[in-house]
mmCIF file of C-alpha atoms in Angstrom:
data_model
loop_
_atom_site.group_PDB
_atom_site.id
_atom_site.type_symbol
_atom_site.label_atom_id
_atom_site.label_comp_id
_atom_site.label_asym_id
_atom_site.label_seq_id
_atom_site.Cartn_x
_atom_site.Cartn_y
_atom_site.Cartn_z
ATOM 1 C CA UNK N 1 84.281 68.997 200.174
ATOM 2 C CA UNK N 2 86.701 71.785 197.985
ATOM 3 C CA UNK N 3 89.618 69.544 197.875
ATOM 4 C CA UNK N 4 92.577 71.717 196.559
ATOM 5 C CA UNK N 5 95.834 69.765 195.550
ATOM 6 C CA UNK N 6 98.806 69.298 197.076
ATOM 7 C CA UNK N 7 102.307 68.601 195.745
ATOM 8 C CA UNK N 8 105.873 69.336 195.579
ATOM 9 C CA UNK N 9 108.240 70.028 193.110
ATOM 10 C CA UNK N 10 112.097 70.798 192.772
ATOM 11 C CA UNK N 11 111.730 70.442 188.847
ATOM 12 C CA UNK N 12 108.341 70.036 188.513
ATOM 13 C CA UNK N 13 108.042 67.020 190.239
ATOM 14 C CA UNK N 14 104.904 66.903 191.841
ATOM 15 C CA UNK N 15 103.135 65.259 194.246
ATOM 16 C CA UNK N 16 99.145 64.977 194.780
ATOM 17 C CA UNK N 17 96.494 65.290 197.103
ATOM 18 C CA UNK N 18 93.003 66.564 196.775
ATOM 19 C CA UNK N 19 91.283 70.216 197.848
ATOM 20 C CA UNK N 20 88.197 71.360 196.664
ATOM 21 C CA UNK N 21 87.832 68.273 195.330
ATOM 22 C CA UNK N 22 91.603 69.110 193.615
ATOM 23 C CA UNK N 23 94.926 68.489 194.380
ATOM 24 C CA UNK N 24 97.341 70.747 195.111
ATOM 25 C CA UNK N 25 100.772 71.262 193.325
ATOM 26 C CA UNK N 26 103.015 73.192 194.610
ATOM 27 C CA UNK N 27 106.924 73.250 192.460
ATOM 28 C CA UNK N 28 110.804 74.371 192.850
ATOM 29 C CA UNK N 29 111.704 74.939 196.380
ATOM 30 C CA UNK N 30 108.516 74.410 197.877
ATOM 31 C CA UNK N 31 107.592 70.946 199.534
ATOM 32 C CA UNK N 32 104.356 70.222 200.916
ATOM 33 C CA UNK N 33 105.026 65.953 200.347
ATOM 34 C CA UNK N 34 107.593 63.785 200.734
ATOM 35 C CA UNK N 35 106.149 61.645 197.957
ATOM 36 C CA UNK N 36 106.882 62.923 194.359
ATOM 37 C CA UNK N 37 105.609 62.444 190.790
ATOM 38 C CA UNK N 38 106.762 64.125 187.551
ATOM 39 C CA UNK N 39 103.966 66.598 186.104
ATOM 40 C CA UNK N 40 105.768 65.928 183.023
ATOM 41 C CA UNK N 41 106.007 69.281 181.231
ATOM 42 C CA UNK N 42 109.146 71.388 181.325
ATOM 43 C CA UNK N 43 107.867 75.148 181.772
ATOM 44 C CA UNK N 44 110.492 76.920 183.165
ATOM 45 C CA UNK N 45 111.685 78.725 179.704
ATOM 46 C CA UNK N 46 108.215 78.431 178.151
ATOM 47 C CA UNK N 47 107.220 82.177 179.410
ATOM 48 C CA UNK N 48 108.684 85.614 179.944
ATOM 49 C CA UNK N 49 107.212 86.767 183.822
ATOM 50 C CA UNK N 50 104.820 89.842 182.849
ATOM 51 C CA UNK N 51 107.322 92.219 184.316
ATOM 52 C CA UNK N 52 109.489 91.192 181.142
ATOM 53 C CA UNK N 53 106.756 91.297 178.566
ATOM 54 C CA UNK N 54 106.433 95.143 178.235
ATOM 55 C CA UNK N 55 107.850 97.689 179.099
ATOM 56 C CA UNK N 56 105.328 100.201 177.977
ATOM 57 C CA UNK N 57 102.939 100.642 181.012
ATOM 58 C CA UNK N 58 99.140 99.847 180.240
ATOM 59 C CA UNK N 59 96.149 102.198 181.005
ATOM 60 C CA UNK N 60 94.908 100.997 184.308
ATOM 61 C CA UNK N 61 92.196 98.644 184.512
ATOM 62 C CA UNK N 62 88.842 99.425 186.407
ATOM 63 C CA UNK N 63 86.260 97.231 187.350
ATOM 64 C CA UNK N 64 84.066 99.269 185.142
ATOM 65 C CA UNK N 65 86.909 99.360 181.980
ATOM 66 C CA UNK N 66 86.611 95.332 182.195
ATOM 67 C CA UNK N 67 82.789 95.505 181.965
ATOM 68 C CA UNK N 68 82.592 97.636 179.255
ATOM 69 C CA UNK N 69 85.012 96.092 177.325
ATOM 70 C CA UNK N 70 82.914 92.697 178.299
ATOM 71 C CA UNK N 71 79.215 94.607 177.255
ATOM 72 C CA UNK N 72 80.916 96.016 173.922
ATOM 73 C CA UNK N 73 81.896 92.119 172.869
ATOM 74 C CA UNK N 74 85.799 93.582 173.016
ATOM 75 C CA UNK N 75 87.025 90.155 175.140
ATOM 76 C CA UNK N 76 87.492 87.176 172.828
ATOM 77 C CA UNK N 77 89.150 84.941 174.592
ATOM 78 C CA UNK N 78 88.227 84.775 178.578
ATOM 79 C CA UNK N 79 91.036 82.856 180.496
ATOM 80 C CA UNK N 80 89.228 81.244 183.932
ATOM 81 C CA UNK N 81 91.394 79.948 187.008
ATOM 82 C CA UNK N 82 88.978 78.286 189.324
ATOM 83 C CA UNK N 83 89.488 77.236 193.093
ATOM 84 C CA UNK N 84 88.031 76.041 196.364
ATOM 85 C CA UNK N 85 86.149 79.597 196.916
ATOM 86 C CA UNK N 86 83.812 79.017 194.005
ATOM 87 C CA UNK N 87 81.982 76.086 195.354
ATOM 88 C CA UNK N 88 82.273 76.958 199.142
ATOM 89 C CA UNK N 89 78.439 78.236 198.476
ATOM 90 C CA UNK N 90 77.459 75.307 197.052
ATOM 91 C CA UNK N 91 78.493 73.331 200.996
ATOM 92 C CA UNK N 92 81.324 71.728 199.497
ATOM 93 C CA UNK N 93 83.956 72.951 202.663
ATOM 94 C CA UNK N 94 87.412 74.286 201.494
ATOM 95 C CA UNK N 95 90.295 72.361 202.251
ATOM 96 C CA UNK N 96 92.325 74.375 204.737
ATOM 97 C CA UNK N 97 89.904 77.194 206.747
ATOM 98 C CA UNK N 98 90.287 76.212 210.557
ATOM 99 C CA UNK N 99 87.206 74.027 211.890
ATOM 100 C CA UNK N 100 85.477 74.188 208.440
ATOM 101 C CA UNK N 101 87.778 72.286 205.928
ATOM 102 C CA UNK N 102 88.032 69.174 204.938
ATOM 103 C CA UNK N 103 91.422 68.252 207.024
ATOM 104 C CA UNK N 104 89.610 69.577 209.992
ATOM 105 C CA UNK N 105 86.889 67.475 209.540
ATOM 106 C CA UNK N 106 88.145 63.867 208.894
ATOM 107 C CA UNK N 107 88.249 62.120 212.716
ATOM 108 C CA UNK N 108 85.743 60.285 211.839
ATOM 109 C CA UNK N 109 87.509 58.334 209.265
ATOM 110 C CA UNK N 110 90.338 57.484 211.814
ATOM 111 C CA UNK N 111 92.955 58.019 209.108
ATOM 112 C CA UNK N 112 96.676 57.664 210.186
ATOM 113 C CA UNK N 113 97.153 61.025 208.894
ATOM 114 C CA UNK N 114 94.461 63.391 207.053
ATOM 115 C CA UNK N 115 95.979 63.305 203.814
ATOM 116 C CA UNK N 116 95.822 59.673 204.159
ATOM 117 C CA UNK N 117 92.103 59.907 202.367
ATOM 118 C CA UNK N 118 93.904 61.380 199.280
ATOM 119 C CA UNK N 119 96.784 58.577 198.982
ATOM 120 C CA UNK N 120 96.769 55.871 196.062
ATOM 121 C CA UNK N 121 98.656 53.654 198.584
ATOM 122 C CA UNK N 122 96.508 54.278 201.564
ATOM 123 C CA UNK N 123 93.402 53.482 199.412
ATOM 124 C CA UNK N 124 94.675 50.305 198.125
ATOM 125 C CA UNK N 125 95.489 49.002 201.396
ATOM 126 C CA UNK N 126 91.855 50.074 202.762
ATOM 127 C CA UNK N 127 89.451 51.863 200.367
ATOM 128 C CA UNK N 128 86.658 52.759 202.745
ATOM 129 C CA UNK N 129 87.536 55.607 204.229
ATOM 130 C CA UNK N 130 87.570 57.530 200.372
ATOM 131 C CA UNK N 131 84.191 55.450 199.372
ATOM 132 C CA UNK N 132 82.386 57.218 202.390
ATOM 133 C CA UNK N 133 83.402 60.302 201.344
ATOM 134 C CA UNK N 134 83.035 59.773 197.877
ATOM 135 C CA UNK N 135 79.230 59.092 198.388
ATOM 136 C CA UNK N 136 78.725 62.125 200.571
ATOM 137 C CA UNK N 137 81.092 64.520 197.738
ATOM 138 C CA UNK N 138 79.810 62.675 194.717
ATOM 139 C CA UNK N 139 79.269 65.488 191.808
ATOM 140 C CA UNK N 140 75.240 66.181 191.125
ATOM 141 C CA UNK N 141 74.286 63.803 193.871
ATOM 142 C CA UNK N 142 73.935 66.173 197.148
ATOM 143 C CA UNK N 143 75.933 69.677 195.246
ATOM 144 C CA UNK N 144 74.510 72.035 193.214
ATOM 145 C CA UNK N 145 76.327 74.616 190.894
ATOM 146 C CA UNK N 146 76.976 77.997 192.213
ATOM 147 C CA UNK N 147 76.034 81.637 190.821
ATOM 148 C CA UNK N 148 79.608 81.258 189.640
ATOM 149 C CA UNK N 149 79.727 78.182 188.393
ATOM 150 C CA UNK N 150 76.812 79.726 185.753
ATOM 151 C CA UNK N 151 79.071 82.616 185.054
ATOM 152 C CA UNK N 152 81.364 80.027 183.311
ATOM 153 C CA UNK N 153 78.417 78.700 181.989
ATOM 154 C CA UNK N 154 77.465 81.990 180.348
ATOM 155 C CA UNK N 155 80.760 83.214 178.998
ATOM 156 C CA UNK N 156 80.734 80.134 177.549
ATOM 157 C CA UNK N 157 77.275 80.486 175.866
ATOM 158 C CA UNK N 158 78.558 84.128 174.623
ATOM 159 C CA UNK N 159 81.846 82.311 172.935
ATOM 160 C CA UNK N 160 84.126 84.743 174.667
ATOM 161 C CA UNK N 161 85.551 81.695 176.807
ATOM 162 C CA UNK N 162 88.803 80.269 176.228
ATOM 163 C CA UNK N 163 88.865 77.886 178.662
ATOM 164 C CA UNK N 164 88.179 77.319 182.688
ATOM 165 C CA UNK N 165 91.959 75.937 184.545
ATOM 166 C CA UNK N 166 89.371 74.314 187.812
ATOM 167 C CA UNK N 167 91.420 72.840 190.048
ATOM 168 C CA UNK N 168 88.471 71.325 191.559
ATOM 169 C CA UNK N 169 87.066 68.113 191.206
ATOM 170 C CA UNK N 170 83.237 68.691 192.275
ATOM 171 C CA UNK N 171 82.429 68.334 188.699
ATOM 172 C CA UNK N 172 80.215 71.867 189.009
ATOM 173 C CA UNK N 173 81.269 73.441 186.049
ATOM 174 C CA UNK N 174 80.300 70.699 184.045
ATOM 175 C CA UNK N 175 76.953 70.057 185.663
ATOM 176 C CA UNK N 176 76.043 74.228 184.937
ATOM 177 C CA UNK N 177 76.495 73.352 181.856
ATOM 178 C CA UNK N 178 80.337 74.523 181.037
ATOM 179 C CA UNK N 179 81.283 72.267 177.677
ATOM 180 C CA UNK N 180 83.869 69.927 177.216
ATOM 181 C CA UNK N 181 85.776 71.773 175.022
ATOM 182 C CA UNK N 182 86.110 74.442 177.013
ATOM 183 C CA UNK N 183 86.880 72.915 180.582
ATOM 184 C CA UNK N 184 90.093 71.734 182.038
ATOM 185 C CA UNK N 185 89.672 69.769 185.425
ATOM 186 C CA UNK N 186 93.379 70.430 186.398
ATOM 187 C CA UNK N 187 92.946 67.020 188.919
ATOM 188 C CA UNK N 188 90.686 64.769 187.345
ATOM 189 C CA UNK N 189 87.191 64.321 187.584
ATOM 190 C CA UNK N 190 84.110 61.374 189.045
ATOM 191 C CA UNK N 191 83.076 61.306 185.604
ATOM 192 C CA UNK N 192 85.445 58.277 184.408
ATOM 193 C CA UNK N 193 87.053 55.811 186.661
ATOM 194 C CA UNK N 194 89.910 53.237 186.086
ATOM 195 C CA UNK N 195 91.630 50.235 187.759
ATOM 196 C CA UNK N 196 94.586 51.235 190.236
ATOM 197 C CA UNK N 197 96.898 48.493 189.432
ATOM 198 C CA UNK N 198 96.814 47.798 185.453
ATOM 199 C CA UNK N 199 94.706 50.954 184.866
ATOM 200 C CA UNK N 200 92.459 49.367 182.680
ATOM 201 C CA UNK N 201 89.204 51.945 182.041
ATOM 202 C CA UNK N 202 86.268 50.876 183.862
ATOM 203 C CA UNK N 203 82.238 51.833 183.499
ATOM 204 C CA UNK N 204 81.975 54.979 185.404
ATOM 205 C CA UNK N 205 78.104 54.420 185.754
ATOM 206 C CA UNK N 206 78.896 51.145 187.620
ATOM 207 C CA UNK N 207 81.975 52.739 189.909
ATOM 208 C CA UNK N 208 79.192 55.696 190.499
ATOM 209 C CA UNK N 209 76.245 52.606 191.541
ATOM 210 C CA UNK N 210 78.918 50.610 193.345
ATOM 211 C CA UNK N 211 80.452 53.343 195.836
ATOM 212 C CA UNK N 212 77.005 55.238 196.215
ATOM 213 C CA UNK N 213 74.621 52.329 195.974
ATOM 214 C CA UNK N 214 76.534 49.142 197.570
ATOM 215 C CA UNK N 215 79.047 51.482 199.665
ATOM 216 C CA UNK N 216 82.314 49.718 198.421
ATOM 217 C CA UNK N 217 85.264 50.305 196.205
ATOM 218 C CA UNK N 218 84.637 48.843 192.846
ATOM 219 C CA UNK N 219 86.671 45.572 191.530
ATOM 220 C CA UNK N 220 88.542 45.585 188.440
ATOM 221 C CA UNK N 221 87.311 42.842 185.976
ATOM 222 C CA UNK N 222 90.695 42.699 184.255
ATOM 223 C CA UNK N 223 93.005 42.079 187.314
ATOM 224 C CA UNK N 224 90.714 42.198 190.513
ATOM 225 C CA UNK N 225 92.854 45.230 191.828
ATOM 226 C CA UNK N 226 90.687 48.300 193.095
ATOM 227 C CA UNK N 227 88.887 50.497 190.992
ATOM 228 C CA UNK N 228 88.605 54.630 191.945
ATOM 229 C CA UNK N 229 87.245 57.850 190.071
ATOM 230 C CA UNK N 230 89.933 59.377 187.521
ATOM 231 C CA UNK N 231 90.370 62.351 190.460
ATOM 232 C CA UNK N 232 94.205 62.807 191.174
ATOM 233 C CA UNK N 233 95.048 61.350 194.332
ATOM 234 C CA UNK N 234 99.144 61.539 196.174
ATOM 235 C CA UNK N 235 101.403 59.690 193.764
ATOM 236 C CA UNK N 236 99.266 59.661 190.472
ATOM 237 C CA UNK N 237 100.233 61.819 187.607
ATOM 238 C CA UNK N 238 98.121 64.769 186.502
ATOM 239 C CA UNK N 239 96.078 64.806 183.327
ATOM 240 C CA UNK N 240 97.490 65.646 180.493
ATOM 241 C CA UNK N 241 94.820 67.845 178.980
ATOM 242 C CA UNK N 242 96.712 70.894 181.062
ATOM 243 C CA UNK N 243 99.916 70.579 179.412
ATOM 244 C CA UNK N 244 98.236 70.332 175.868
ATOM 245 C CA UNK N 245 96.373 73.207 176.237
ATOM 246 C CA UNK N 246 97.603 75.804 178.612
ATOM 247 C CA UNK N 247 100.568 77.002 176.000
ATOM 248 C CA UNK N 248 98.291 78.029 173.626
ATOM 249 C CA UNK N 249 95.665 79.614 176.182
ATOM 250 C CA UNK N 250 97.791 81.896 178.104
ATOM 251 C CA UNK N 251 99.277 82.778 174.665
ATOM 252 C CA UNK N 252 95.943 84.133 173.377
ATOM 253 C CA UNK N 253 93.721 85.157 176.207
ATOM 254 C CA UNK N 254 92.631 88.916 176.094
ATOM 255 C CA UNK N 255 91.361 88.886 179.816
ATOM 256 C CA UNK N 256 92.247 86.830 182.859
ATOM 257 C CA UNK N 257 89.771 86.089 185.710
ATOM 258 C CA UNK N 258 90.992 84.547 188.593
ATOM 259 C CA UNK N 259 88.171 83.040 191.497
ATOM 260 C CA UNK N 260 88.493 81.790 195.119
ATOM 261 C CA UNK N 261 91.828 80.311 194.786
ATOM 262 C CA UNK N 262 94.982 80.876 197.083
ATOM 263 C CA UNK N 263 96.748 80.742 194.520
ATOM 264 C CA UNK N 264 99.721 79.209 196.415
ATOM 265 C CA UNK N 265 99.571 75.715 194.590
ATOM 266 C CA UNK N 266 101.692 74.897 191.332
ATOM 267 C CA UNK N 267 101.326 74.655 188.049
ATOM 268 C CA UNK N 268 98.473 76.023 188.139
ATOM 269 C CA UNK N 269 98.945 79.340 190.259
ATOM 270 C CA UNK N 270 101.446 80.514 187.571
ATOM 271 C CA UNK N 271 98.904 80.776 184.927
ATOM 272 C CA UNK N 272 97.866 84.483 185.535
ATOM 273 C CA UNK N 273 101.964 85.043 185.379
ATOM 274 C CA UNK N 274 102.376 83.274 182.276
ATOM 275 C CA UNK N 275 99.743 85.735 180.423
ATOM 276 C CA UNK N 276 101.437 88.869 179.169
ATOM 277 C CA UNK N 277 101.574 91.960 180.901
ATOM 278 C CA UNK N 278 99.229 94.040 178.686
ATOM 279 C CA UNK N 279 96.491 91.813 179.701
ATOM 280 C CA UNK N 280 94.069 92.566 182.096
ATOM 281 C CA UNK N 281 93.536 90.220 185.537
ATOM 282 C CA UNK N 282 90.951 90.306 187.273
ATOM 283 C CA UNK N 283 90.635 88.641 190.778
ATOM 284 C CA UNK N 284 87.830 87.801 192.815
ATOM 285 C CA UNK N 285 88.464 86.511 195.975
ATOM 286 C CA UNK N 286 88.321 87.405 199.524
ATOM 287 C CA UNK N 287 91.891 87.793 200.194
ATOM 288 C CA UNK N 288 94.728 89.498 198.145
ATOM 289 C CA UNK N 289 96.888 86.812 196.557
ATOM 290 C CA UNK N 290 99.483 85.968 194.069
ATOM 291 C CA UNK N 291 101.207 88.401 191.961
ATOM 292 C CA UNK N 292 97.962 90.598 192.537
ATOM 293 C CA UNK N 293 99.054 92.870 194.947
ATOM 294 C CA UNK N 294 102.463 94.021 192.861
ATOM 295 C CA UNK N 295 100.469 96.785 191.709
ATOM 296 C CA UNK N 296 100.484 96.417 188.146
ATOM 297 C CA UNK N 297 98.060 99.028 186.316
ATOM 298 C CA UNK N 298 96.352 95.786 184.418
ATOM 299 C CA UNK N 299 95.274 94.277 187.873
ATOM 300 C CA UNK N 300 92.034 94.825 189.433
ATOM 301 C CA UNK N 301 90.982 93.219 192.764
ATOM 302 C CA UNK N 302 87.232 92.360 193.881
ATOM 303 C CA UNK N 303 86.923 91.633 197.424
ATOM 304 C CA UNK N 304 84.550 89.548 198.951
ATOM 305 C CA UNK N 305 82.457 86.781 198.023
ATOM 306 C CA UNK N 306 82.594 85.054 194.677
ATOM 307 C CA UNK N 307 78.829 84.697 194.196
ATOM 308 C CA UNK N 308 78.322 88.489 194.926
ATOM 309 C CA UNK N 309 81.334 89.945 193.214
ATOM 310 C CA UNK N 310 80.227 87.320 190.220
ATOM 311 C CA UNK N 311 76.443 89.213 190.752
ATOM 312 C CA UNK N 312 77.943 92.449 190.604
ATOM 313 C CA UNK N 313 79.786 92.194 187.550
ATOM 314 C CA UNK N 314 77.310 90.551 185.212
ATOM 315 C CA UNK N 315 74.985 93.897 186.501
ATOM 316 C CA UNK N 316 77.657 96.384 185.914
ATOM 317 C CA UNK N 317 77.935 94.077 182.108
ATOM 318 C CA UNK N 318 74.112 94.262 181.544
ATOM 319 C CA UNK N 319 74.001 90.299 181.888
ATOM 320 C CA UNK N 320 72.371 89.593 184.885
ATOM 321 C CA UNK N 321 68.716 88.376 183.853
ATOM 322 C CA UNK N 322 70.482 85.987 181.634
ATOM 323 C CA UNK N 323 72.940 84.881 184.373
ATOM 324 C CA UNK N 324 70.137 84.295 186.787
ATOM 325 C CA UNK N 325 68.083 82.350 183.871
ATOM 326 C CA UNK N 326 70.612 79.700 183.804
ATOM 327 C CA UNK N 327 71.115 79.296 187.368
ATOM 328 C CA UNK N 328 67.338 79.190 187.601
ATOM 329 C CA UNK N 329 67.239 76.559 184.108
ATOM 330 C CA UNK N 330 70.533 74.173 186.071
ATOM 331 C CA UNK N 331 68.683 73.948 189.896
ATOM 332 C CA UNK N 332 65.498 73.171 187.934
ATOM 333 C CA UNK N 333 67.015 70.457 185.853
ATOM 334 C CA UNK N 334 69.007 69.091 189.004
ATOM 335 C CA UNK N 335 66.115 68.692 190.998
ATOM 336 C CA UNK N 336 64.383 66.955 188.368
ATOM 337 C CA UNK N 337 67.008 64.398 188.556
ATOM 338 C CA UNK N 338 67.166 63.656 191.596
#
């Protein structure tokens, strides 16, 4: 399932649950929780809005302009902001559509409330309902990257990317082969797993054998208290790895590409704001969001499916053999582990 976050803030406290496999912040007046957590950076003077960056207006930015500039090696530093739309055509369900997302879809776990699945206090009193959802969502096991999710791969292989911002937590931009370096799950990830109660690290191959294999939540051998993937659930803090790093990427990024995300949840909606206004953004999405539709001459909007729009681009580049090779190269390799 795309589990997008969700949290509230007045000063950037936060609270958590999980979309797109992510959870979703949202800050200031906003409040989608009544349970808070402090995200524990302070970025309210760290950047000018790109209305007060320049005041000399750019050249407007095409579709085409961006590819060029992509084919002629002019990009250096590719800022990504990933969300629930690029792994919708993987069958990982976004969070919110009507009938189709995940809160639509949770009767079956008889939760007292749909969030519920999401809670660090809920799952502590009864684990079950996330371990049979973990088995079916579990990263690699029944999900396979998306067209997109090899885009990442492939700016990444071309050293133009700065980073990917996902805010989910399907692990796909890992498994296409995005690097380490270069990836920032925003809400955690299956691919390390700790205690609840003294937080003591725990084998992540044994919490993966445990909740997939035996069907139960995983004991901690320090305390006994429950065990859970490192994914940010209501009332846990998010990782730290966004805090250290986004300053410096918004800073230097030369283009901004923005896919299948609302862009309604804090921090991490701000980032294309944060950049400065004589960079290009590009969104694909199917609906107009954000700060997109102000009408800035640096903005350019791709409607419609990621996977197409993602298609489209990489012909219009010149990069679309090469973009198909590694989707071809990470299906092969997945089905040869399973």
């Amino acid at each position: 399932m795309n589990f997008r976050t969700l949290a509230t803030s007045s000063s950037f406290l936060c609270t958590y649950a999980t979309n797109n496999i992510a959870l979703l912040f949202t800050t200031y007046s906003c409040t989608l929780s009544s349970k808070s957590r402090r995200w524990g950076t302070n970025t309210s003077n760290l950047y000018q809005t790109r209305d007060a960056c320049s005041s000399i207006p750019p050249e407007k930015t095409t579709i085409e302009s961006i590819a060029e500039s992509l084919r002629s090696n002019a990009y250096k530093k590719v800022l990504v902001v990933s969300g629930a739309g690029v792994s919708v055509a993987a069958g990982i369900p976004d969070f919110r559509s009507p009938g189709s997302g995940l809160y639509d879809n949770l009767h079956k776990y008889n939760l007292p409330y749909p969030e519920a699945i999401f809670d660090v206090d809920f799952y502590n009193q009864n684990p079950q309902p996330f371990v049979t959802l973990a088995k079916e969502i579990w990263p690699g096991v029944n999900y396979r990257p998306t067209l997109t999710h090899c885009f990442f791969s492939l700016l990444d292989k071309k050293g133009i990317l700065s980073r990917v911002y996902t805010q989910n937590i399907d692990g796909l931009e890992a498994v296409a082969g995005v690097t380490d370096e270069r990836l920032v799950e925003c809400h955690g990830n299956f691919r390390s797993s700790a205690c609840i109660k003294c937080r003591t690290p725990f084998d992540a191959k044994v919490c993966q054998s445990t909740i997939i294999d035996n069907g139960e939540a995983p004991k901690c051998n320090s305390c006994g208290g429950l065990v859970k993937p490192d994914i940010v659930f209501f009332g846990e803090v998010m990782p730290s790895r966004f805090s250290d790093l986004v300053h410096y990427d918004v800073a230097s990024s030369d283009l901004v590409i923005v896919l299948g995300s609302s862009l309604l949840v804090s921090p991490v909606c701000h980032i294309p704001d944060w950049v400065k206004s004589s960079v290009p953004r590009l969104l694909i999405n199917r609906d107009l969001v954000g700060t997109f539709g102000d009408g800035k001459g640096t903005d350019v909007f791709m409607q419609g499916d990621c996977d197409d729009s993602v298609r489209q681009l990489c012909r219009l580049v010149g990069w679309e053999d090469e973009l198909d090779a590694i989707y071809a190269s990470t299906h092969s390799q997945n089905q040869n582990d399973s």
